[in-house]
Short mmCIF file of C-alpha atoms in Angstrom, two decimals:
data_model
loop_
_atom_site.label_atom_id
_atom_site.label_comp_id
_atom_site.label_asym_id
_atom_site.label_seq_id
_atom_site.Cartn_x
_atom_site.Cartn_y
_atom_site.Cartn_z
CA MET A 90 22.82 31.18 -22.54
CA SER A 91 23.84 28.11 -25.01
CA ILE A 92 21.45 26.49 -26.96
CA LEU A 93 21.85 23.11 -24.89
CA TYR A 94 20.70 24.95 -21.98
CA PHE A 95 17.94 26.78 -23.68
CA SER A 96 16.57 23.39 -24.96
CA LEU A 97 16.83 21.75 -21.61
CA TYR A 98 15.18 24.84 -19.88
CA SER A 99 12.32 24.90 -22.70
CA ALA A 100 11.63 21.05 -22.09
CA PHE A 101 11.29 21.55 -18.30
CA ILE A 102 8.93 24.21 -18.93
CA LEU A 103 6.88 22.30 -21.73
CA GLY A 104 6.58 19.66 -19.33
CA LEU A 105 5.60 21.94 -16.40
CA MET A 106 3.01 23.68 -18.62
CA GLY A 107 1.40 20.42 -19.82
CA LEU A 108 1.34 19.38 -16.33
CA ALA A 109 -0.69 22.56 -15.32
CA PHE A 110 -2.60 22.97 -18.25
CA HIS A 111 -3.46 19.49 -20.05
CA ARG A 112 -4.86 17.46 -17.38
CA LYS A 113 -7.28 14.88 -19.11
CA HIS A 114 -5.58 11.77 -18.71
CA LEU A 115 -3.26 10.06 -15.88
CA LEU A 116 -0.74 8.98 -18.53
CA SER A 117 -0.22 12.05 -20.33
CA ALA A 118 0.31 13.77 -16.64
CA LEU A 119 3.00 10.81 -15.81
CA LEU A 120 4.66 11.81 -18.88
CA CYS A 121 5.05 15.37 -18.36
CA LEU A 122 6.62 14.47 -14.68
CA GLU A 123 9.07 11.99 -16.28
CA GLY A 124 10.05 14.53 -18.92
CA MET A 125 10.57 17.03 -16.04
CA MET A 126 12.62 14.56 -14.18
CA LEU A 127 14.69 13.73 -17.22
CA SER A 128 15.53 17.50 -17.99
CA LEU A 129 16.48 17.82 -14.25
CA PHE A 130 18.60 14.70 -14.65
CA ILE A 131 20.68 16.19 -17.70
CA LEU A 132 21.07 19.82 -16.29
CA ILE A 133 22.55 18.31 -12.85
CA SER A 134 24.60 16.14 -14.90
CA ILE A 135 25.89 18.76 -17.07
CA TRP A 136 26.34 21.07 -13.81
CA SER A 137 28.35 18.46 -11.79
CA MET A 138 30.77 17.56 -15.11
CA MET A 139 31.53 21.37 -15.67
CA LEU A 140 32.21 22.43 -12.23
CA ASN A 141 34.26 19.31 -11.38
CA TYR A 142 32.49 18.73 -8.19
CA THR A 143 33.37 15.26 -6.80
CA SER A 144 30.81 15.54 -3.94
CA HIS A 145 28.01 16.53 -6.43
CA SER A 146 28.79 13.76 -8.70
CA ILE A 147 26.21 11.40 -6.77
CA ALA A 148 23.42 13.63 -6.96
CA PRO A 149 22.26 12.75 -10.77
CA MET A 150 22.42 9.20 -9.84
CA ILE A 151 20.09 9.77 -6.53
CA LEU A 152 17.66 11.78 -8.95
CA LEU A 153 17.53 9.09 -11.65
CA THR A 154 16.60 6.93 -8.82
CA PHE A 155 14.09 8.52 -7.70
CA SER A 156 12.65 9.16 -10.99
CA ALA A 157 12.58 5.42 -11.63
CA CYS A 158 10.78 4.91 -8.25
CA GLU A 159 8.27 7.56 -9.39
CA ALA A 160 7.64 6.21 -12.67
CA GLY A 161 7.08 2.73 -11.38
CA THR A 162 4.50 4.36 -8.63
CA GLY A 163 2.93 6.05 -11.03
CA LEU A 164 2.45 3.08 -13.50
CA ALA A 165 0.93 1.04 -10.63
CA LEU A 166 -1.57 3.62 -9.89
CA LEU A 167 -2.43 3.91 -13.37
CA VAL A 168 -3.03 0.10 -13.49
CA ALA A 169 -5.04 0.21 -10.30
CA THR A 170 -7.38 3.12 -11.26
CA THR A 171 -7.81 1.61 -14.79
CA ARG A 172 -9.09 -1.56 -13.49
CA THR A 173 -11.30 0.13 -10.96
CA HIS A 174 -12.47 2.69 -12.70
CA GLY A 175 -12.35 1.76 -16.21
CA SER A 176 -10.37 4.51 -17.91
CA ASP A 177 -7.62 6.85 -16.72
CA HIS A 178 -9.56 10.10 -17.01
CA LEU A 179 -8.81 12.49 -14.25
CA GLN A 180 -12.31 13.97 -14.11
CA ASN A 181 -13.60 10.70 -13.33
CA LEU A 182 -11.53 10.22 -10.32
CA ASN A 183 -12.79 11.12 -6.83
CA LEU A 184 -10.30 10.76 -4.25
CA LEU A 185 -13.10 11.08 -1.20
CA GLN A 186 -14.91 7.96 -2.95
CA CYS A 187 -13.06 4.62 -2.11
#
């Protein structure tokens, strides 16, 4: 395994661990998700370039589009929860209470 693959895999695993174990603020959860999506984008881009698949070359662009939509939706939720609850602490949010 080359150093590039190791660093990308470890970036994905660190994002996953940060999402699983450090759930205090909504912003930190969104940043962990964004880091995971970017490492997946780079891995799929490298994979499609190495294998010279022309049919799979659109996959990184679709993933990047979904990542941008996810980031926009996450920031909209962050603004909405900060306005209604006063902070972005995930412990203060109750999904059953509207």
